[in-house]
Coordinates of C-alpha atoms and ligand atoms in Angstrom, one line a residue:
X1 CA -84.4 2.7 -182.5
X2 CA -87.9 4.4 -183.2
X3 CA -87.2 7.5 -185.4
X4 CA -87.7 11.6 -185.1
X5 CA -87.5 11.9 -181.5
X6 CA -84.2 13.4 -181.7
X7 CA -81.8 15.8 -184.0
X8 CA -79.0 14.2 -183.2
X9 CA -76.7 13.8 -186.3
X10 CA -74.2 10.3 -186.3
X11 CA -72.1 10.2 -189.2
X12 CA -69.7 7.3 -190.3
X13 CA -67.1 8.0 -192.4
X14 CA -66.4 4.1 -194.1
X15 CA -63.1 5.3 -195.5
X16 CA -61.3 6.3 -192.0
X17 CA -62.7 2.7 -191.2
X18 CA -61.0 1.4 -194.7
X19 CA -58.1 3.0 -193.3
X20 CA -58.3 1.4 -190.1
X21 CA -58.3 -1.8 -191.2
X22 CA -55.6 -1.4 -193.6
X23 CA -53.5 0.0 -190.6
X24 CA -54.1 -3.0 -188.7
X25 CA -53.7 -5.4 -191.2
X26 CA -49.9 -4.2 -191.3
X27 CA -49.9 -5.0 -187.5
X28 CA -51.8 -8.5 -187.7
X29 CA -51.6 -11.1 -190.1
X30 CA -55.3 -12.3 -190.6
X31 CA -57.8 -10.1 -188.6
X32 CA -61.2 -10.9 -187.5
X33 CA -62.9 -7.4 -186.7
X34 CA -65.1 -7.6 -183.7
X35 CA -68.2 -5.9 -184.8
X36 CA -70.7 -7.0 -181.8
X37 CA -73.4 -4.4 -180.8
X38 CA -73.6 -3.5 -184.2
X39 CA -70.2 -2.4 -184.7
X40 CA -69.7 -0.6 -181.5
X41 CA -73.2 1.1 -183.0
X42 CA -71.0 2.0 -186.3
X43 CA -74.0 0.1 -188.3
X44 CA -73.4 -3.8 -189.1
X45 CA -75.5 -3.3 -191.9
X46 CA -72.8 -0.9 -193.4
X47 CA -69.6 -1.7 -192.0
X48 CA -69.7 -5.3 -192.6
X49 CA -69.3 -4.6 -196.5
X50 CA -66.2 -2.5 -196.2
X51 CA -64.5 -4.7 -194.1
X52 CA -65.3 -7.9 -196.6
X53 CA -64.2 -6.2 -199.5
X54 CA -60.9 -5.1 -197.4
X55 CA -60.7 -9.0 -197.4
X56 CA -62.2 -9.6 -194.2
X57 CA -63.3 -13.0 -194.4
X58 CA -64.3 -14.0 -190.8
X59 CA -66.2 -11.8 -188.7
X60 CA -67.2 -11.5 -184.5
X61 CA -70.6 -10.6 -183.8
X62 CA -72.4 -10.9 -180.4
X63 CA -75.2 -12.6 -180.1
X64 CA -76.0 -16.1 -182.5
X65 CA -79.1 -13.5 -183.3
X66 CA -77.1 -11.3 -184.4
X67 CA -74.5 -13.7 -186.7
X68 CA -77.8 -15.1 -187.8
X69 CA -78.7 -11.8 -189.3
X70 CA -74.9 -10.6 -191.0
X71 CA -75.9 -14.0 -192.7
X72 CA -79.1 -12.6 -193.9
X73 CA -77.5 -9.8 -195.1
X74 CA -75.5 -11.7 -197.2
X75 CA -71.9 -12.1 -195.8
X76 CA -71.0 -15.2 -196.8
X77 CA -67.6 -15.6 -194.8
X78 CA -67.3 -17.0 -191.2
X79 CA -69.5 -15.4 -188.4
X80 CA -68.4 -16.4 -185.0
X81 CA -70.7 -15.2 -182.3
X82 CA -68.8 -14.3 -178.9
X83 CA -71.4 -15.0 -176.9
X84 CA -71.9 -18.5 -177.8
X85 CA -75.4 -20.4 -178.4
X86 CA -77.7 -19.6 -174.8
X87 CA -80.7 -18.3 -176.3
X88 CA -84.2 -20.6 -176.8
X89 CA -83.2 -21.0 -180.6
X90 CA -79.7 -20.2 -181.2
X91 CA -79.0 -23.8 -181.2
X92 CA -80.8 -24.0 -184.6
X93 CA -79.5 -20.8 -185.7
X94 CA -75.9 -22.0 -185.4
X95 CA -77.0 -24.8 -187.9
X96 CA -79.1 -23.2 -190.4
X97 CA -76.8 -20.1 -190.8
X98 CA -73.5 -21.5 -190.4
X99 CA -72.6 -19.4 -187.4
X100 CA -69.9 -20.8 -184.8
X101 CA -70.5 -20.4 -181.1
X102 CA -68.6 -19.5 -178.7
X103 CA -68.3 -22.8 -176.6
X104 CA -66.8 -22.3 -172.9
X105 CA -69.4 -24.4 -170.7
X106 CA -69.1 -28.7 -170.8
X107 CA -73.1 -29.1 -171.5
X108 CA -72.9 -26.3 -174.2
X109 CA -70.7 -28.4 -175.9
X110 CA -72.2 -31.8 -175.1
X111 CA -75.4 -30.3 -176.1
X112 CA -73.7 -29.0 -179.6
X113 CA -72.8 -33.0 -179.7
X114 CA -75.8 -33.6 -179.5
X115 CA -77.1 -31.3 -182.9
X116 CA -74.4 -32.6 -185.0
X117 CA -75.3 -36.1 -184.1
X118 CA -79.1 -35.2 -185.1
X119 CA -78.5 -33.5 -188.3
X120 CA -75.7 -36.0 -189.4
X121 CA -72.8 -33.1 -189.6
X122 CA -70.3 -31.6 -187.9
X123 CA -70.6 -28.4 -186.1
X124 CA -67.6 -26.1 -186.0
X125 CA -67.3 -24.0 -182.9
X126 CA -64.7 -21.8 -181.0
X127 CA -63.4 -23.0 -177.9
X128 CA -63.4 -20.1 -175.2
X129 CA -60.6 -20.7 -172.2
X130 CA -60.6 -18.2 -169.4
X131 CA -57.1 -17.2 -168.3
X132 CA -57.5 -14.4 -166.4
X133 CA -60.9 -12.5 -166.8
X134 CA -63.1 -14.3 -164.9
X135 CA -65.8 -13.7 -167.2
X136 CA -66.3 -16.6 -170.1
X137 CA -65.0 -19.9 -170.6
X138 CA -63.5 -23.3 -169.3
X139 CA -60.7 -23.1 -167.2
X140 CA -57.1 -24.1 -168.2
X141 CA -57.4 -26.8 -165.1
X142 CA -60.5 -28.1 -166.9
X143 CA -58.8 -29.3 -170.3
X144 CA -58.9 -33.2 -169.2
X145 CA -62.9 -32.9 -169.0
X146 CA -62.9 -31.0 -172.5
X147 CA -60.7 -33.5 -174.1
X148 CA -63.4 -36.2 -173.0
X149 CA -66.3 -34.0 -173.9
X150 CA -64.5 -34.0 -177.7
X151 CA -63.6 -37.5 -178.0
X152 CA -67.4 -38.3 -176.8
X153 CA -69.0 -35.7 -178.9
X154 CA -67.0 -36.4 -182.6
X155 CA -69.8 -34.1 -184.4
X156 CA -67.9 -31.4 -182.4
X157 CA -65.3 -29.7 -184.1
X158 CA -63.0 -27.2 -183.0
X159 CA -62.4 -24.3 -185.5
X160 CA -61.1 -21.9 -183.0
X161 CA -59.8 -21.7 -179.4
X162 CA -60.0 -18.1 -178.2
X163 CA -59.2 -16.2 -174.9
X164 CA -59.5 -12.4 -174.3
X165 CA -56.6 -10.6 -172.2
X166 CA -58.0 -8.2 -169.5
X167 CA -55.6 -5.9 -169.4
X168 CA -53.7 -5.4 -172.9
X169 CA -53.7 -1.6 -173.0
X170 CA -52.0 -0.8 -169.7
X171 CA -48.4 -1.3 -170.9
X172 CA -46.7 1.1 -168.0
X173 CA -48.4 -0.6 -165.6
X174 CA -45.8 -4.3 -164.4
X175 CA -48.9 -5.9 -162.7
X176 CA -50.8 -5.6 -165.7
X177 CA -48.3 -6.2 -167.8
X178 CA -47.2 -9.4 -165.6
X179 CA -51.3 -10.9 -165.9
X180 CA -50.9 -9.8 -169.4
X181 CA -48.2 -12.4 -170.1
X182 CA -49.3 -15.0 -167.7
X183 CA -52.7 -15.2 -169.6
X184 CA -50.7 -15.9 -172.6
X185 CA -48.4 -18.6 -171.5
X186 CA -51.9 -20.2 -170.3
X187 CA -53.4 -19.9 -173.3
X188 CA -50.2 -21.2 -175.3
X189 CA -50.3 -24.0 -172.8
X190 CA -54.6 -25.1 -173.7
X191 CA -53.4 -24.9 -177.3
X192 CA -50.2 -26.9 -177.2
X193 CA -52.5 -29.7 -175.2
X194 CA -55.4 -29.2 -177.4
X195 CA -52.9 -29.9 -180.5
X196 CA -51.2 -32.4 -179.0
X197 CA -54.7 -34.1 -178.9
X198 CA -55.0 -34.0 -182.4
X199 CA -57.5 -30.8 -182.9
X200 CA -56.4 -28.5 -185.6
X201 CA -57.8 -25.0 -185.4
X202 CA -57.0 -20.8 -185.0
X203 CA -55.7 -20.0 -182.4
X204 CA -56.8 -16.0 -181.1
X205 CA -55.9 -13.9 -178.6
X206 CA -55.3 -10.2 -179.5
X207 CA -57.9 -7.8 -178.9
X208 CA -56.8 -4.1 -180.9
X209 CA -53.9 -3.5 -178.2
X210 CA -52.2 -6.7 -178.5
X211 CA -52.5 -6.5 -182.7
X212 CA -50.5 -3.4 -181.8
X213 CA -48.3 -3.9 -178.8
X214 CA -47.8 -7.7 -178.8
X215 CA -47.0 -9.4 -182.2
X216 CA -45.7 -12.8 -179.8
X217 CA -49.6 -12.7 -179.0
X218 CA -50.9 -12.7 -182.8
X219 CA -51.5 -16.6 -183.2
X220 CA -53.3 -17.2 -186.5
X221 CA -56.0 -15.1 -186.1
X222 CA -56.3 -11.8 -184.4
X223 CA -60.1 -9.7 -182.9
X224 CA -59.4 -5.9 -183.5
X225 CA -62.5 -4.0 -182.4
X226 CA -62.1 -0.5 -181.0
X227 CA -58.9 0.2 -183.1
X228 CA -60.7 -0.2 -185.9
X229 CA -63.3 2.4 -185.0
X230 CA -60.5 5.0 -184.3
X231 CA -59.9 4.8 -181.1
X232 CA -56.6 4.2 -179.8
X233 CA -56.5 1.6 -177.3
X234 CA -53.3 2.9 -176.3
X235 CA -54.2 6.4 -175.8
X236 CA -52.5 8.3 -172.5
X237 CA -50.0 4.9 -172.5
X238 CA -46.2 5.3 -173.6
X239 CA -47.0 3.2 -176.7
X240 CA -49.6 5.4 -177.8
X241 CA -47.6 6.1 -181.0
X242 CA -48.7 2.7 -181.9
X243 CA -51.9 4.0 -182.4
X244 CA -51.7 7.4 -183.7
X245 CA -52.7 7.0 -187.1
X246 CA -56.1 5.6 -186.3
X247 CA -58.6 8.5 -187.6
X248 CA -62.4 8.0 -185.9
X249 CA -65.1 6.8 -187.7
X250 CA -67.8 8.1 -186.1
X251 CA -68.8 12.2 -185.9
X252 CA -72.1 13.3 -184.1
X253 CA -73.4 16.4 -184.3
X254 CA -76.6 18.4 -182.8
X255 CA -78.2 21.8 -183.8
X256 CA -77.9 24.6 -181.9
X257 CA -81.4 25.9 -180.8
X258 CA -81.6 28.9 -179.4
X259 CA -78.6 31.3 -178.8
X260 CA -78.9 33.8 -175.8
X261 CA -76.9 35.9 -173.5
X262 CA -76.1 35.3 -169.4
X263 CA -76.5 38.2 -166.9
X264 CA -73.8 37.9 -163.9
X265 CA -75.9 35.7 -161.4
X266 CA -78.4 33.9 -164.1
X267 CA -78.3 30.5 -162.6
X268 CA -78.6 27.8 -166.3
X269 CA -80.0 24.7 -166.5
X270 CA -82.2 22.5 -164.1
X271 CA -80.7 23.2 -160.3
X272 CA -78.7 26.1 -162.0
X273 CA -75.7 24.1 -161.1
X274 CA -73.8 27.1 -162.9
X275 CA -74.3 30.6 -162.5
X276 CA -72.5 33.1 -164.5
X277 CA -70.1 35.5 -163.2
X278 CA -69.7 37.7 -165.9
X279 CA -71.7 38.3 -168.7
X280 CA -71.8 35.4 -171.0
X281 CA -73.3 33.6 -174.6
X282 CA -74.9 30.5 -174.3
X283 CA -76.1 28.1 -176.9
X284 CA -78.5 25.5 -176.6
X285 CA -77.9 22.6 -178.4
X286 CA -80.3 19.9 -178.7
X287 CA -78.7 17.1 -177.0
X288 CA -79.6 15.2 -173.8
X289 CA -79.8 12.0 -172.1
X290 CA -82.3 11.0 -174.2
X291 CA -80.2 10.6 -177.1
X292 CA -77.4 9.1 -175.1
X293 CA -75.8 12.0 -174.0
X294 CA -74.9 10.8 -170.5
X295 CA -76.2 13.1 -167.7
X296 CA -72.8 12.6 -166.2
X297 CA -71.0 15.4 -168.5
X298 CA -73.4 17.7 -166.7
X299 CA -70.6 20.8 -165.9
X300 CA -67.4 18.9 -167.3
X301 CA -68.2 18.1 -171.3
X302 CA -67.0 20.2 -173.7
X303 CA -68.5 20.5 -178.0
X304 CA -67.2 21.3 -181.2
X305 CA -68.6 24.9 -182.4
X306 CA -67.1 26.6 -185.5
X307 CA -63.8 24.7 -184.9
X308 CA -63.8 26.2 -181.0
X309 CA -64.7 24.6 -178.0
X310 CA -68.0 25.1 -176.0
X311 CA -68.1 23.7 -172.5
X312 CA -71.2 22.1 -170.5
X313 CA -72.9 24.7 -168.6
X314 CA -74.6 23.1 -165.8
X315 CA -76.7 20.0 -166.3
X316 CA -77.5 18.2 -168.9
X317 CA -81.4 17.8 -170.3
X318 CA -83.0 15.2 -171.5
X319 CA -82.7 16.6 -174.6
X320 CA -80.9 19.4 -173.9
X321 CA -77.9 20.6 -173.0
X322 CA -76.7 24.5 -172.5
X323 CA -73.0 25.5 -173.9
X324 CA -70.7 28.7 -173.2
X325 CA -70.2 30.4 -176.4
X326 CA -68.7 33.3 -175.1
X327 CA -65.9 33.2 -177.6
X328 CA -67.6 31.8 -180.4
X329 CA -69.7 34.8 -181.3
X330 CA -70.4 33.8 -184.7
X331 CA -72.7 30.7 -183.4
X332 CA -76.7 31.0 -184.8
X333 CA -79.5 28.6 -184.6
X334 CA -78.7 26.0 -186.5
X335 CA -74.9 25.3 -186.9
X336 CA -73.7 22.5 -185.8
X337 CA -72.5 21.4 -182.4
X338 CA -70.2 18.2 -182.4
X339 CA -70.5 16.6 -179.5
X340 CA -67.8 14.4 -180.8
X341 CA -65.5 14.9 -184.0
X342 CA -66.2 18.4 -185.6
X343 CA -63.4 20.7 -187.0
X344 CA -60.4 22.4 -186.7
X345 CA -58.3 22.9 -182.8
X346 CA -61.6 22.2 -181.3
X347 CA -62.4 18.6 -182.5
X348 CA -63.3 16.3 -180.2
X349 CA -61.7 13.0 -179.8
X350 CA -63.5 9.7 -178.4
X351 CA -60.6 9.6 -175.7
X352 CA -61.3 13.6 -174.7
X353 CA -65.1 12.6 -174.8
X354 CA -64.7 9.1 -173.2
X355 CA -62.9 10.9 -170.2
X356 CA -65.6 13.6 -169.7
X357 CA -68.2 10.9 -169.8
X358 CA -66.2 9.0 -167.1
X359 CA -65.7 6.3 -169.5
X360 CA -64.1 4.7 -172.6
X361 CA -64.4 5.4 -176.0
X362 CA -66.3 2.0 -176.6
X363 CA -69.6 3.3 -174.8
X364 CA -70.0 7.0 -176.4
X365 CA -69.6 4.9 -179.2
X366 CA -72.2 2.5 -178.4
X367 CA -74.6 4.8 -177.3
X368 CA -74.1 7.5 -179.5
X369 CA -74.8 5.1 -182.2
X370 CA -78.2 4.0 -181.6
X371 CA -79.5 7.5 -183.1
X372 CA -80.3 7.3 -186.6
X373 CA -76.8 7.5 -188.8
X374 CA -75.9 8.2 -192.0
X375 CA -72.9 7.3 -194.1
X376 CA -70.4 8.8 -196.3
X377 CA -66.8 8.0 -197.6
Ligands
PLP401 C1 -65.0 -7.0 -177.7 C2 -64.0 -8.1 -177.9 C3 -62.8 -7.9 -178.6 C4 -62.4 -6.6 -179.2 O1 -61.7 -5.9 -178.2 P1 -61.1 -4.4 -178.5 O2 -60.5 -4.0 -177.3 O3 -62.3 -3.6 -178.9 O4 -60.2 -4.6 -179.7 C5 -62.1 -9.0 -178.8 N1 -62.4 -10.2 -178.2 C6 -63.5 -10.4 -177.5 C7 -63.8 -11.7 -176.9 C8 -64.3 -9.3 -177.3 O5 -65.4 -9.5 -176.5

């Protein structure tokens, strides 16, 4: 993102990630981080080191672009891009740079059959079956037609065949847990017919829930992505035990600006969607929309000041937003206001953020993460 617009301070901690994936490597048995989005906007550049010399040796990026560039940056283990080859180029990509597509469409595959025939080599890819999410891949029902395609198209071959479960983190919920195990008996089913035909690959379906929940679901290889970042997938569940050594990787902080104080009846903010009642301290820490800071936690966020907590008064700015410091006396220009992470009884967590914001922890994290980071541990 273009720089010095904003003061917003992201910092990644690499050892809670180390930790991380050492706590889910006790779970799985060979784990392919997910780090699409450039690492749930942790930094690909960064993470991606950490989690090779952990022993990662495969990794799940997004975009082909984006597998193309881990290559660049020198990761030499397997890239596999979740969004499969669609881009004017990505074909070529997946050939020069050794990255392996997700596959879930009959001409995407055809059409792979069609490079590997050209350039006189195979071309590994990952086999995406939907059972259950309605989103990517070929259907269970469709397995005769993808048996032809690969018998036609022998440059074709079939690393991995992947599915992603929609609803892995909702253990108290039967229906969820009912499509939960359904998508897994479908997905044992495509890979028992897919063997049976001779194809030998990895077999994946756990996404971070699963590698904690559901070690019947590990297969050979298993996709932790949030869990690794420190959130708990589990979080507010009755398994969320599971999860509760995870520590967060990412911290953000903003300055404080200005501090002033609230006569009964001073509306704050644009609208003054708050008025004080009483007399009041207000900080105003330089935050807004603009940064990421969704407009949403206008009257409901809360931040991290001195170890206390702040809450939202009124609306958010653009970049902007006004806290009550009442009980946080000590506050000045310049400390530091965590919007998530911070110190003490008033840390904020990604879950307590994530539910201010109206959300999940994987889009504070996301968004958050596009201001300029920095990186210690
Ligand atoms: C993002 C993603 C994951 C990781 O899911 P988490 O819930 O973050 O662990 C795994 N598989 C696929 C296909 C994904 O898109």
């Amino acid at each position: 993102m273009s720089i010095g617009y904003n003061l917003l301070r992201v910092r990644i901690d690499l050892a809670a990630l180390r930790h991380n994936y050492r706590l889910l490597n006790r779970y799985g048995s060979r784990l392919m981080p997910v780090v699409k989005a450039d690492a749930y906007g942790h930094g690909l550049q960064r993470v991606f080191p950490v989690l090779a010399a952990e022993g990662a040796d495969i990794l799940a990026v997004g975009s082909v672009a984006e597998g193309a560039q881990l290559r660049q940056w020198g990761f030499g283990g397997g890239i596999v891009s979740l969004l499969g080859a669609v881009a004017p180029g990505d074909e070529e990509l997946v050939a020069s740079q050794g990255v392996i597509p997700f596959v879930g469409r009959g001409e995407q595959l055809a059409s792979l059959g069609a490079l590997a025939r050209r350039m006189g080599r195979q071309v590994p890819v990952a086999l995406k079956f939907d059972t259950g999410m309605s989103r990517l891949g070929f259907a269970p029902a469709d397995l005769p037609e993808v048996l032809e395609l690969l018998a036609a198209n022998p440059g074709v071959k079939v690393a991995l065949v992947a599915s992603h479960l929609a609803a892995a983190d909702e253990p108290d919920m039967p229906d969820k847990v009912a499509t939960v195990l359904a998508q897994a008996d479908r997905f044992d089913h495509v890979c028992t017919v897919l063997r049976a035909a001779g194809h030998e690959f990895d077999a994946t379906l756990a996404n971070s829930a699963a590698i904690l929940l559901r070690p019947e679901m590990h297969h050979e290889l298993q996709r932790p992505g949030i869990a690794l970042y420190g959130a708990n997938p589990l979080h507010g569940t009755s398994r969320a035990a599971l999860g509760g050594e995870l520590r967060p990787v990412m911290s953000v902080g903003a300055p404080v600006l200005e501090v002033r104080e609230l006569e009964p009846g001073q509306g704050v903010s644009y609208g003054g969607t708050f008025v004080a009642e009483r007399p009041m301290s207000a900080a105003v820490v330089a935050v807004g929309y603009a940064d990421g800071y969704s407009r949403g936690l206008s009257g409901r966020g809360q931040m991290c000041l001195h170890g206390r907590r702040a809450a939202i008064l009124g609306r958010v700015c653009m970049q902007m937003t006004v806290v009550d410091i009442s009980d946080i006396p000590d506050a000045r220009p310049g400390d530091d206001a965590w919007l998530l992470g911070g110190e003490g009884a008033g840390r904020v967590s990604p879950e307590e953020l994530a539910l201010w914001w109206g959300s999940i922890p994987y889009e504070p994290f996301c968004l958050l993460g596009l201001s300029p980071r920095s990186y210690e541990g």
